[in-house]
């Protein structure tokens, strides 16, 4: 992902804000958020920022920006690009500083106070956005400029900015009647509040849903270090002598691949799948229905058939037909592959006289056994070669150096919000500092699940700002003194999220509205997916995949087996993803009158109707813990990973055709695409890089869907 679960106001509203140092407002005397940080690149002063600083800074930030907007809207001067569009780009310095810092901390290091502020401010921020976008005088100025855009002699980026602002205003309801604007404001406030509640529910439910067992024997198969960590986690909860295994925010749980006790696996899987739907304080079913209905009503008010139609119009996919076609075409072959894989697993169970049918709790465990038989290795053979620091510095950073000429220097003098966060200066090939990068790799109970990239400061030549970006993963932290050994999936995630970071750091645009990852949602995952290819590129892997004890390189025969197994289990992986993507579309292609009353019944009927109701492979996210969909970030947009992967797979072929890990290739990708942000239509950027439209064959081949 390219952003934390709670979107910053700049992304949500389509506005970007200045980081210019201004005099501190009197109302914020002593508040470190009142002015831009004086640390390098305006890096946040985490050591000075306290929870109590946020609420007053939010209030003051909104007040000041509305004064700036009113001055633009009420100006007696004739509208010009500078006094209207550029002026809006420069507005809201305080608010963006507060909002970006808060949203990032609330996603990565939250607490009850921050959650309360989030709940209080979400509807107020929605109302603030409405006050800007539904201002008739302001829109009149934007429309006046838009109508004469071909006569203004603007450069390409400036013209695109004007067109983008006009689109943002129209999609926000600027053309609605006064009465309908009031209805829209109410809906926006309700949606913001509901989404915040859903986000907080999912995290709290995840933390409350740990697997608790009474003995070490029940956790047989897990490493001794992992079992010790489970004992420590239970003790921290006041459950001395017991063991607590945390769950992550996907249907599948990592320990399922290791636990030898089937009853324990079944219990863990049941806990995972029931989240948010079994009653109690954190049940999310009612929230889902309210969010779906409010979004459908908003879409109808704006003149769209449903919320998916509204959302997709602004993406590269453009409409529901295109997305439905892509997902529908892949569903049947994916499920067929998954059923073949299930038969292979069942054969192993039967050979061992297991006496049961493979279900979702068995899949990961027996997949490892089939992998071991077919390729003569299992995932645990890889982990000793994937030590976290080596993966990051000798793998992720090494690839960036070879491809783009970047170098990295860790620094300990800048403050961090958690002791586990690492900070690096990033230098370009010419030795000039390009950005600051934060690496927040470990899971915490107060951290949102999954992995994402965010920006604290966005690059924009108009403002003279440079990127401060962060990557967040959720790797279990080992006991003190133990190495952090990653799974293969965690290694790929590290490369993936750094692809987002590169997209942000390489930004070379004038206007903050277009900086870095401010691109369509179904395009933003594309560069990050491309960066995954370097995780197993021979030169890169040889540099970081070394045994954490001996320093010995990963044996070539083991790497060869990893490469040979890349299509292995793709039926499962594609099906679980498609099931979630199709659910996301099904919920958001409803009209207000079609919203069901029973979440789980609707989910079951939808999966069956779409042909992906294969019980051993549940959706990657069930509805009640589907944060991508119901927290606002990827609503009606979870398909974006697959849409982006089509571009990614085609781009990987380009790199291979042109010699792979070479500076000339990195420089071309950077110049034509990574540095351009949102300054042009996303598919134009792809065509400028690739020389043609994307083709789907590399994706089908990668996913094992060609029938070969």
XYZ file of C-alpha atoms in Angstrom:
708
model
C 0.000 0.000 0.000
C 1.036 3.572 -0.511
C -0.726 5.129 2.426
C -1.821 4.341 5.979
C -5.444 3.381 6.555
C -6.542 6.911 7.387
C -5.936 9.057 4.324
C -4.379 12.433 4.829
C -6.537 15.408 3.982
C -4.321 16.274 1.030
C -5.026 12.941 -0.620
C -8.669 12.776 0.393
C -9.492 16.272 -0.779
C -7.206 16.474 -3.760
C -5.438 19.485 -2.267
C -1.779 19.834 -1.455
C -0.362 22.231 1.069
C 2.718 24.302 1.672
C 5.366 23.556 4.249
C 6.429 27.215 4.314
C 7.617 28.426 7.727
C 5.112 30.974 9.025
C 4.785 32.805 12.300
C 3.219 30.565 14.904
C -0.473 31.348 15.484
C -1.021 32.857 18.916
C -3.573 30.150 19.684
C -0.796 27.557 19.367
C 1.893 29.159 21.507
C 4.360 26.467 22.510
C 2.843 23.911 20.136
C 5.602 22.308 18.006
C 3.130 21.783 15.160
C 2.529 25.521 14.823
C 5.445 25.991 12.450
C 7.375 23.745 10.107
C 10.073 21.700 11.769
C 13.575 23.153 11.595
C 15.070 19.663 11.358
C 16.539 18.593 7.994
C 13.920 18.428 5.212
C 11.294 19.545 7.794
C 11.535 16.097 9.397
C 8.930 15.938 12.220
C 10.116 16.706 15.739
C 8.663 13.516 17.200
C 10.365 14.120 20.537
C 8.460 17.379 21.025
C 5.045 16.452 19.603
C 2.588 15.266 22.238
C -0.916 13.870 21.866
C -2.468 17.022 23.283
C -0.905 19.170 20.553
C -3.011 17.717 17.742
C -6.597 18.786 18.458
C -5.922 22.542 18.836
C -3.590 22.456 15.830
C -6.288 20.769 13.738
C -8.819 23.420 14.709
C -6.429 26.287 14.020
C -5.211 24.724 10.796
C -8.730 24.438 9.426
C -9.556 27.986 10.508
C -6.488 29.459 8.822
C -6.968 27.554 5.587
C -10.602 28.590 5.318
C -9.492 32.219 5.685
C -6.991 31.652 2.873
C -9.666 30.019 0.708
C -12.160 32.811 1.400
C -9.566 35.368 0.326
C -9.114 33.509 -2.964
C -12.843 33.058 -3.553
C -13.734 36.659 -2.726
C -10.865 38.312 -4.537
C -11.970 41.241 -6.684
C -9.143 40.528 -9.117
C -10.052 38.609 -12.230
C -9.284 34.887 -11.894
C -5.794 33.893 -12.985
C -3.881 30.672 -12.716
C -1.586 32.183 -10.080
C -4.178 33.925 -7.906
C -6.544 30.963 -7.873
C -4.946 27.580 -8.631
C -1.429 28.256 -7.362
C -2.869 30.096 -4.363
C -4.880 27.000 -3.438
C -1.764 24.847 -3.862
C 0.006 27.045 -1.328
C -2.840 27.160 1.189
C -3.149 25.159 4.388
C 0.456 24.829 5.546
C -0.504 24.250 9.160
C -3.318 21.836 8.430
C -1.262 19.569 6.212
C 1.539 19.483 8.768
C -0.876 18.432 11.485
C -2.836 16.019 9.327
C 0.093 14.174 7.775
C 1.883 13.756 11.100
C -1.273 12.719 12.903
C -2.495 10.275 10.249
C 0.903 8.607 10.065
C 1.237 8.245 13.834
C -2.364 7.146 14.225
C -1.700 4.360 11.735
C 1.681 3.312 13.088
C 1.694 4.113 16.800
C -1.796 4.878 18.019
C -3.338 5.014 21.497
C -6.712 5.794 23.022
C -6.091 9.550 22.926
C -5.178 9.546 19.239
C -8.159 7.314 18.459
C -10.441 9.769 20.249
C -8.972 12.691 18.300
C -9.406 10.687 15.101
C -13.087 10.112 15.896
C -13.599 13.778 16.741
C -11.733 15.228 13.770
C -12.800 12.919 10.934
C -16.247 14.511 10.424
C -14.799 17.979 10.962
C -12.179 17.378 8.278
C -14.876 16.103 5.940
C -16.852 19.279 6.592
C -13.704 21.320 6.011
C -13.241 19.722 2.609
C -16.859 20.427 1.767
C -16.418 24.065 2.751
C -13.697 24.327 0.113
C -15.113 22.245 -2.714
C -18.705 23.365 -2.328
C -17.821 27.071 -2.238
C -19.688 28.456 -5.303
C -17.486 31.530 -5.689
C -14.323 29.461 -5.622
C -15.676 26.996 -8.158
C -16.757 29.862 -10.411
C -13.152 31.050 -10.532
C -11.864 27.541 -11.243
C -14.473 26.994 -13.954
C -13.706 30.358 -15.567
C -10.070 29.345 -15.915
C -10.935 25.832 -17.040
C -13.206 27.125 -19.800
C -10.354 29.187 -21.255
C -7.532 26.750 -20.476
C -6.393 26.485 -24.103
C -5.860 30.244 -24.242
C -3.864 30.642 -21.035
C -0.513 29.528 -22.503
C 0.161 27.218 -19.597
C 2.925 24.628 -19.586
C 1.773 21.002 -19.679
C 1.993 20.407 -15.915
C 0.144 23.622 -15.101
C -2.612 22.898 -17.605
C -3.012 19.413 -16.187
C -3.223 20.906 -12.686
C -6.032 23.226 -13.753
C -7.920 20.339 -15.356
C -7.365 18.203 -12.266
C -8.735 20.892 -9.952
C -11.836 21.280 -12.104
C -12.386 17.513 -12.007
C -11.880 17.440 -8.240
C -14.467 20.174 -7.705
C -17.038 18.553 -9.974
C -16.586 15.125 -8.394
C -16.893 16.731 -4.964
C -20.333 18.117 -5.846
C -19.593 21.664 -6.943
C -22.374 21.535 -9.569
C -25.074 20.367 -7.147
C -27.961 22.534 -6.030
C -27.737 24.230 -2.655
C -30.112 21.673 -1.137
C -28.192 18.720 -2.534
C -24.933 20.204 -1.299
C -26.343 20.119 2.224
C -27.314 16.457 1.761
C -23.808 15.706 0.495
C -22.200 17.430 3.475
C -24.243 15.266 5.835
C -23.283 12.105 3.956
C -19.592 13.008 3.889
C -19.602 13.619 7.634
C -21.373 10.340 8.302
C -19.031 8.368 6.026
C -15.948 9.862 7.691
C -17.240 8.957 11.144
C -18.250 5.426 10.127
C -14.946 4.720 8.371
C -13.000 5.840 11.426
C -15.085 3.576 13.656
C -14.514 0.644 11.297
C -10.742 1.224 11.251
C -10.553 1.337 15.031
C -12.831 -1.686 15.398
C -10.663 -3.810 13.123
C -7.485 -3.055 15.091
C -9.154 -3.589 18.468
C -10.834 -6.796 17.319
C -7.536 -8.086 15.918
C -5.820 -7.424 19.242
C -8.679 -9.070 21.131
C -8.712 -12.152 18.887
C -5.448 -13.831 19.840
C -5.303 -17.605 20.048
C -4.853 -18.626 23.709
C -3.598 -22.136 24.520
C -2.601 -23.807 27.766
C 0.586 -25.679 26.877
C 3.726 -25.521 24.764
C 2.794 -28.867 23.256
C -0.242 -27.337 21.572
C 2.084 -25.026 19.632
C 4.282 -27.844 18.340
C 5.787 -26.953 14.985
C 6.415 -23.325 15.847
C 9.989 -22.338 16.656
C 11.075 -22.233 20.292
C 11.602 -18.482 19.953
C 8.057 -18.025 18.659
C 6.627 -20.112 21.486
C 8.643 -18.092 24.007
C 7.221 -14.925 22.471
C 3.697 -16.367 22.807
C 4.377 -17.078 26.491
C 5.598 -13.517 27.011
C 2.545 -12.134 25.207
C 0.226 -14.140 27.436
C 2.040 -13.015 30.564
C 1.696 -9.392 29.466
C -2.064 -9.998 29.348
C -2.077 -11.417 32.866
C -2.326 -15.006 31.616
C 0.742 -16.481 33.295
C 1.472 -20.020 32.191
C -0.568 -19.719 29.001
C 0.444 -18.855 25.450
C -0.990 -16.108 23.235
C -0.573 -16.166 19.450
C -1.502 -12.866 17.805
C -3.499 -12.718 14.592
C -2.825 -10.471 11.618
C -5.404 -8.693 9.491
C -5.734 -11.281 6.753
C -7.820 -14.445 6.749
C -4.739 -16.669 6.611
C -2.441 -16.622 9.641
C 1.338 -17.296 9.462
C 1.402 -19.958 12.232
C -1.007 -22.121 10.224
C 1.958 -23.222 8.108
C 3.780 -24.535 11.189
C 1.285 -25.821 13.758
C 1.197 -29.636 13.698
C -1.886 -29.909 15.933
C -4.880 -29.761 13.578
C -7.346 -28.850 16.319
C -5.216 -25.818 17.197
C -5.016 -24.852 13.529
C -8.789 -25.093 13.249
C -9.240 -22.916 16.323
C -6.852 -20.260 14.985
C -8.543 -20.238 11.568
C -11.981 -19.961 13.167
C -10.850 -17.033 15.298
C -9.472 -15.302 12.239
C -12.551 -15.776 10.043
C -14.998 -14.750 12.777
C -13.470 -11.348 13.442
C -15.966 -8.523 13.423
C -18.965 -10.843 13.013
C -19.514 -12.739 16.261
C -21.162 -10.068 18.389
C -19.518 -8.060 21.104
C -18.030 -4.594 21.279
C -16.080 -4.763 18.012
C -18.652 -6.370 15.739
C -18.487 -4.450 12.447
C -21.534 -5.770 10.595
C -23.755 -2.775 11.285
C -20.942 -0.410 10.342
C -20.496 -2.217 7.018
C -24.160 -1.785 6.139
C -24.177 1.879 7.103
C -20.970 2.607 5.151
C -22.220 0.788 2.051
C -25.552 2.627 2.159
C -24.036 6.063 2.763
C -21.559 5.612 -0.087
C -24.339 4.418 -2.413
C -26.450 7.439 -1.473
C -23.519 9.766 -2.116
C -22.955 8.253 -5.545
C -26.639 8.574 -6.425
C -26.684 12.197 -5.306
C -23.726 12.902 -7.596
C -25.472 11.234 -10.529
C -23.754 7.830 -10.620
C -25.321 4.379 -10.788
C -23.397 3.247 -7.701
C -20.332 4.059 -5.649
C -18.061 1.831 -7.737
C -19.051 3.744 -10.869
C -18.238 7.012 -9.084
C -14.909 5.745 -7.770
C -13.714 4.039 -10.949
C -14.430 6.993 -13.215
C -11.333 8.669 -11.786
C -9.087 5.599 -12.128
C -7.282 4.165 -15.139
C -9.923 1.409 -15.306
C -12.596 4.134 -15.787
C -15.715 1.976 -15.301
C -17.194 -1.072 -13.607
C -17.452 -3.007 -16.870
C -13.663 -3.009 -17.308
C -13.052 -4.166 -13.745
C -15.790 -6.789 -13.815
C -14.381 -8.134 -17.072
C -10.838 -8.462 -15.719
C -11.888 -10.111 -12.458
C -14.515 -12.294 -14.097
C -12.165 -13.635 -16.746
C -9.653 -14.720 -14.120
C -12.055 -16.173 -11.541
C -12.788 -19.536 -13.208
C -9.196 -20.471 -14.140
C -7.984 -19.333 -10.711
C -10.505 -21.490 -8.856
C -9.797 -24.437 -11.161
C -6.107 -24.113 -10.306
C -6.943 -23.898 -6.601
C -9.024 -27.090 -6.826
C -6.117 -28.905 -8.472
C -3.854 -27.681 -5.680
C -6.407 -28.861 -3.107
C -6.330 -32.327 -4.665
C -2.545 -32.386 -4.278
C -2.895 -31.454 -0.611
C -5.578 -34.074 -0.083
C -3.294 -36.712 -1.546
C -0.700 -35.930 1.138
C -3.353 -36.092 3.866
C -4.670 -39.408 2.568
C -1.186 -40.869 2.238
C -0.678 -40.100 5.905
C -4.068 -41.635 6.749
C -5.264 -38.275 8.018
C -8.925 -39.182 7.673
C -10.187 -35.661 6.975
C -10.916 -33.333 4.079
C -8.554 -30.419 3.585
C -10.028 -27.128 4.727
C -8.803 -23.551 5.103
C -6.931 -24.326 8.326
C -4.911 -27.044 6.573
C -3.929 -25.252 3.389
C -0.689 -23.561 4.458
C 0.511 -26.563 6.474
C 0.083 -29.096 3.685
C 1.166 -26.665 0.990
C 4.588 -26.651 2.625
C 4.609 -30.458 2.523
C 3.703 -30.550 -1.174
C 6.325 -27.888 -1.867
C 8.889 -29.963 -0.008
C 7.994 -33.030 -2.059
C 7.886 -31.265 -5.396
C 10.802 -28.907 -5.002
C 12.674 -30.543 -2.123
C 12.558 -27.520 0.148
C 10.222 -25.755 2.533
C 9.911 -22.150 3.645
C 11.831 -22.760 6.853
C 14.951 -23.544 4.825
C 14.865 -19.995 3.464
C 14.440 -18.013 6.681
C 18.032 -18.360 7.983
C 19.172 -16.551 4.819
C 16.691 -13.683 5.202
C 17.891 -11.694 8.193
C 16.095 -8.332 8.335
C 19.064 -5.959 8.364
C 20.737 -7.796 5.508
C 17.503 -7.842 3.502
C 17.143 -4.083 3.962
C 20.699 -2.847 3.547
C 22.263 -5.540 1.360
C 19.126 -6.264 -0.617
C 16.613 -3.419 -0.896
C 19.201 -0.631 -0.705
C 21.725 -2.526 -2.820
C 19.247 -2.935 -5.676
C 18.388 0.767 -5.491
C 22.084 1.598 -5.695
C 22.724 -0.588 -8.724
C 19.610 0.499 -10.563
C 19.408 4.191 -9.638
C 22.755 5.107 -8.067
C 21.260 5.775 -4.621
C 23.259 5.484 -1.411
C 22.070 5.380 2.192
C 23.516 6.498 5.507
C 21.809 5.651 8.771
C 21.577 8.453 11.286
C 20.793 8.237 14.995
C 20.393 11.940 15.788
C 16.846 12.468 14.490
C 13.984 11.708 16.884
C 11.675 8.746 16.299
C 8.210 7.896 17.651
C 9.264 4.350 18.572
C 12.742 3.010 19.384
C 12.476 0.380 16.638
C 12.207 2.975 13.867
C 15.380 3.488 11.824
C 16.200 6.652 9.862
C 18.365 6.976 6.751
C 19.595 9.874 4.648
C 19.201 9.031 0.972
C 21.730 10.423 -1.510
C 21.408 10.625 -5.279
C 24.059 9.424 -7.707
C 25.623 12.904 -7.760
C 26.077 12.856 -3.973
C 23.292 15.347 -3.286
C 20.790 14.386 -0.611
C 17.510 13.316 -2.171
C 15.302 12.348 0.773
C 15.010 10.995 4.300
C 13.686 7.451 4.705
C 12.161 5.890 7.833
C 11.962 2.106 8.251
C 9.328 0.942 10.765
C 9.436 -2.826 10.373
C 8.056 -4.496 13.508
C 4.486 -5.338 14.470
C 2.948 -3.653 17.515
C -0.458 -3.967 19.108
C -1.054 -0.250 18.467
C -0.097 -0.423 14.794
C -2.476 -1.012 11.903
C -2.075 -4.366 10.185
C -0.510 -4.905 6.788
C 2.261 -2.901 5.165
C 2.289 0.579 3.701
C 4.292 3.614 2.689
C 3.504 7.168 3.713
C 4.987 10.608 3.233
C 5.576 13.122 6.000
C 6.864 15.712 3.533
C 6.176 15.631 -0.206
C 8.532 16.939 -2.870
C 7.403 20.063 -4.745
C 9.642 22.643 -6.432
C 6.914 25.278 -5.947
C 7.446 24.975 -2.209
C 11.117 23.990 -2.187
C 10.331 20.758 -0.309
C 11.998 17.354 -0.463
C 10.628 13.921 0.400
C 10.485 12.439 3.872
C 8.983 8.976 3.383
C 8.409 5.932 5.564
C 7.854 2.219 5.056
C 5.827 0.219 7.583
C 5.790 -3.569 7.835
C 4.386 -5.864 10.524
C 7.184 -8.378 11.088
C 6.914 -10.166 14.460
C 9.665 -8.909 16.735
C 11.789 -11.759 18.131
C 12.870 -11.972 21.774
C 15.862 -9.837 22.739
C 19.103 -11.192 21.308
C 17.396 -13.295 18.646
C 17.773 -12.489 14.927
C 14.822 -11.248 12.891
C 14.423 -13.895 10.216
C 11.912 -13.185 7.458
C 9.656 -15.354 5.386
C 9.950 -15.132 1.625
C 6.677 -13.166 1.538
C 8.044 -10.663 4.064
C 11.143 -10.197 1.914
C 8.968 -9.468 -1.123
C 6.910 -7.043 0.968
C 10.061 -5.151 1.964
C 11.001 -4.710 -1.697
C 7.392 -3.851 -2.586
C 6.995 -1.076 -0.040
C 10.355 0.370 -0.983
C 9.036 0.604 -4.539
C 6.427 3.016 -3.158
C 9.182 4.868 -1.316
C 11.157 5.266 -4.544
C 8.042 6.639 -6.246
C 7.872 9.279 -3.521
C 11.585 10.044 -3.298
C 12.100 10.332 -7.061
C 9.249 12.816 -7.458
C 10.400 15.773 -9.543
C 7.305 17.913 -9.981
C 6.417 21.538 -9.484
C 3.061 21.222 -7.805
C 2.458 19.270 -4.589
C -0.883 18.063 -5.975
C 1.105 15.772 -8.291
C 3.903 14.736 -5.965
C 5.102 11.136 -5.791
C 2.314 8.633 -5.296
C -0.510 11.105 -5.994
C -1.615 8.996 -8.952
C -4.730 6.878 -9.590
C -5.222 4.126 -7.063
C -5.048 1.420 -9.735
C -1.688 2.779 -10.886
C -0.017 3.476 -7.543
C 0.720 -0.202 -6.849
C 2.418 -0.684 -10.209
C 5.906 0.749 -9.469
C 6.010 -0.994 -6.106
C 5.151 -4.348 -7.674
C 7.904 -3.856 -10.247
C 10.415 -3.393 -7.441
C 9.602 -6.881 -6.129
C 11.449 -8.382 -9.100
C 14.821 -7.480 -7.600
C 14.211 -9.647 -4.509
C 15.192 -12.761 -6.491
C 17.408 -11.162 -9.108
C 20.572 -13.297 -8.863
C 23.017 -10.445 -8.239
C 20.821 -8.871 -5.579
C 19.904 -12.096 -3.826
C 23.524 -13.198 -3.720
C 24.347 -9.949 -1.926
C 21.806 -10.248 0.901
C 20.721 -13.902 1.197
C 23.450 -15.121 3.532
C 23.067 -17.414 6.501
C 22.704 -15.294 9.622
C 25.112 -17.520 11.597
C 27.771 -18.529 9.093
C 27.529 -15.830 6.448
C 27.371 -18.544 3.810
C 25.440 -17.564 0.680
C 22.133 -19.242 -0.070
C 23.006 -22.368 -2.070
C 22.277 -21.981 -5.762
C 20.226 -25.154 -5.767
C 17.947 -23.683 -3.078
C 17.521 -20.482 -5.067
C 16.803 -22.502 -8.188
C 14.055 -24.277 -6.280
C 12.610 -20.948 -5.148
C 12.515 -19.717 -8.744
C 11.050 -22.988 -9.989
C 8.291 -22.786 -7.394
C 7.159 -19.250 -8.264
C 3.974 -20.493 -9.936
C 3.357 -22.911 -7.080
C 0.195 -22.209 -5.059
C -0.869 -19.481 -7.490
C -4.371 -20.944 -7.652
C -4.769 -20.268 -3.942
C -3.140 -16.846 -4.037
C -5.117 -15.665 -7.042
C -8.420 -17.041 -5.755
C -8.162 -15.497 -2.287
C -7.302 -12.151 -3.841
C -10.033 -12.329 -6.491
C -12.624 -13.291 -3.876
C -11.821 -10.176 -1.849
C -11.692 -7.971 -4.955
C -15.035 -9.258 -6.195
C -16.593 -8.749 -2.757
C -15.321 -5.175 -2.757
C -16.962 -4.583 -6.134
C -20.182 -6.353 -5.195
C -20.668 -4.208 -2.087
C -19.964 -1.000 -3.978
C -22.024 -1.783 -7.071
C -25.236 -1.707 -4.999
C -27.799 1.068 -5.145
C -29.147 2.414 -1.836
C -32.279 0.268 -2.226
C -30.188 -2.879 -2.733
C -28.208 -2.713 0.535
C -28.861 -6.047 2.313
C -29.730 -6.569 5.948
C -27.454 -9.564 6.585
C -23.748 -9.013 5.898
C -22.653 -12.637 6.078
C -25.538 -13.920 3.959
C -24.789 -11.309 1.303
C -21.103 -12.226 1.381
C -21.842 -15.940 0.980
C -24.336 -15.381 -1.840
C -21.913 -13.033 -3.632
C -19.014 -15.478 -3.481
C -21.249 -18.248 -4.822
C -22.676 -16.058 -7.573
C -19.187 -15.044 -8.669
C -17.907 -18.618 -8.697
C -15.266 -18.144 -5.999
C -17.046 -19.882 -3.097
C -14.364 -22.514 -2.595
C -14.344 -23.114 1.171
C -10.666 -24.177 1.508
C -9.708 -20.767 0.064
C -11.583 -17.999 1.915
C -11.278 -14.396 0.709
C -8.030 -12.755 1.724
C -10.218 -10.359 3.701
C -13.761 -11.109 4.777
C -16.146 -8.174 4.762
C -16.038 -7.478 8.495
C -12.263 -6.954 8.606
C -11.775 -5.656 5.068
C -9.991 -2.415 5.973
C -8.918 -1.719 2.398
C -12.555 -1.559 1.395
C -14.416 -0.085 4.362
C -11.840 2.255 5.889
C -11.811 4.407 2.786
C -8.400 3.769 1.276
C -9.275 1.238 -1.421
C -13.086 1.297 -1.426
C -14.208 -0.153 -4.770
C -10.505 -0.273 -5.565
C -9.028 -3.490 -4.197
C -8.870 -4.755 -7.782
C -6.057 -2.216 -8.210
C -3.334 -4.684 -7.213
C -4.238 -6.995 -10.088
C -4.782 -4.113 -12.515
C -1.366 -2.766 -11.571
C 0.171 -6.231 -11.818
C -0.728 -6.335 -15.503
C 1.495 -3.263 -15.971
C 4.087 -4.689 -13.602
C 4.411 -8.044 -15.381
C 4.818 -6.302 -18.724
C 7.446 -3.983 -17.241
C 9.406 -6.888 -15.745
C 9.627 -8.311 -19.255
C 10.974 -4.953 -20.471
C 13.711 -4.977 -17.837
C 14.677 -8.529 -18.775
C 14.705 -7.678 -22.491
C 16.995 -4.720 -21.810
C 19.591 -6.336 -19.571
C 17.982 -6.209 -16.133
C 19.734 -4.489 -13.229
C 21.506 -1.687 -15.070
C 21.671 2.049 -14.478
C 20.476 2.840 -17.986
C 17.280 0.928 -17.294
C 16.726 2.489 -13.894
C 17.388 5.960 -15.222
C 14.859 5.444 -18.036
C 12.168 4.147 -15.643
C 12.859 7.029 -13.279
C 12.828 9.719 -15.951
C 9.771 8.516 -17.841
C 7.599 7.368 -14.961
C 8.808 7.395 -11.349
C 9.729 11.083 -11.296
C 6.572 12.264 -13.012
C 4.063 11.657 -10.218
C 0.590 12.638 -11.362
C 1.665 15.243 -13.932
C 0.088 13.355 -16.845
C -2.519 10.704 -17.501
C -1.169 7.559 -15.854
C -1.454 5.392 -18.941
C 0.344 8.033 -20.988
C 3.226 7.713 -18.546
C 3.245 3.950 -19.069
C 3.195 4.334 -22.853
C 6.025 6.869 -22.719
C 8.063 4.366 -20.732
C 7.123 1.133 -22.530
C 6.497 2.467 -26.023
C 3.081 0.832 -26.287
C -0.020 -0.178 -24.330
C 0.355 -3.008 -21.798
C -0.368 -6.606 -22.768
C -1.834 -9.223 -20.433
C 0.137 -12.307 -21.480
C 3.013 -11.807 -18.983
C 0.482 -11.595 -16.140
C -1.297 -14.778 -17.216
C 2.028 -16.580 -17.511
C 3.135 -15.368 -14.063
C -0.112 -16.448 -12.418
C -0.110 -19.836 -14.120
C -3.371 -19.067 -15.915
C -2.255 -19.851 -19.458
C -3.081 -23.523 -19.324
C 0.570 -24.457 -19.768
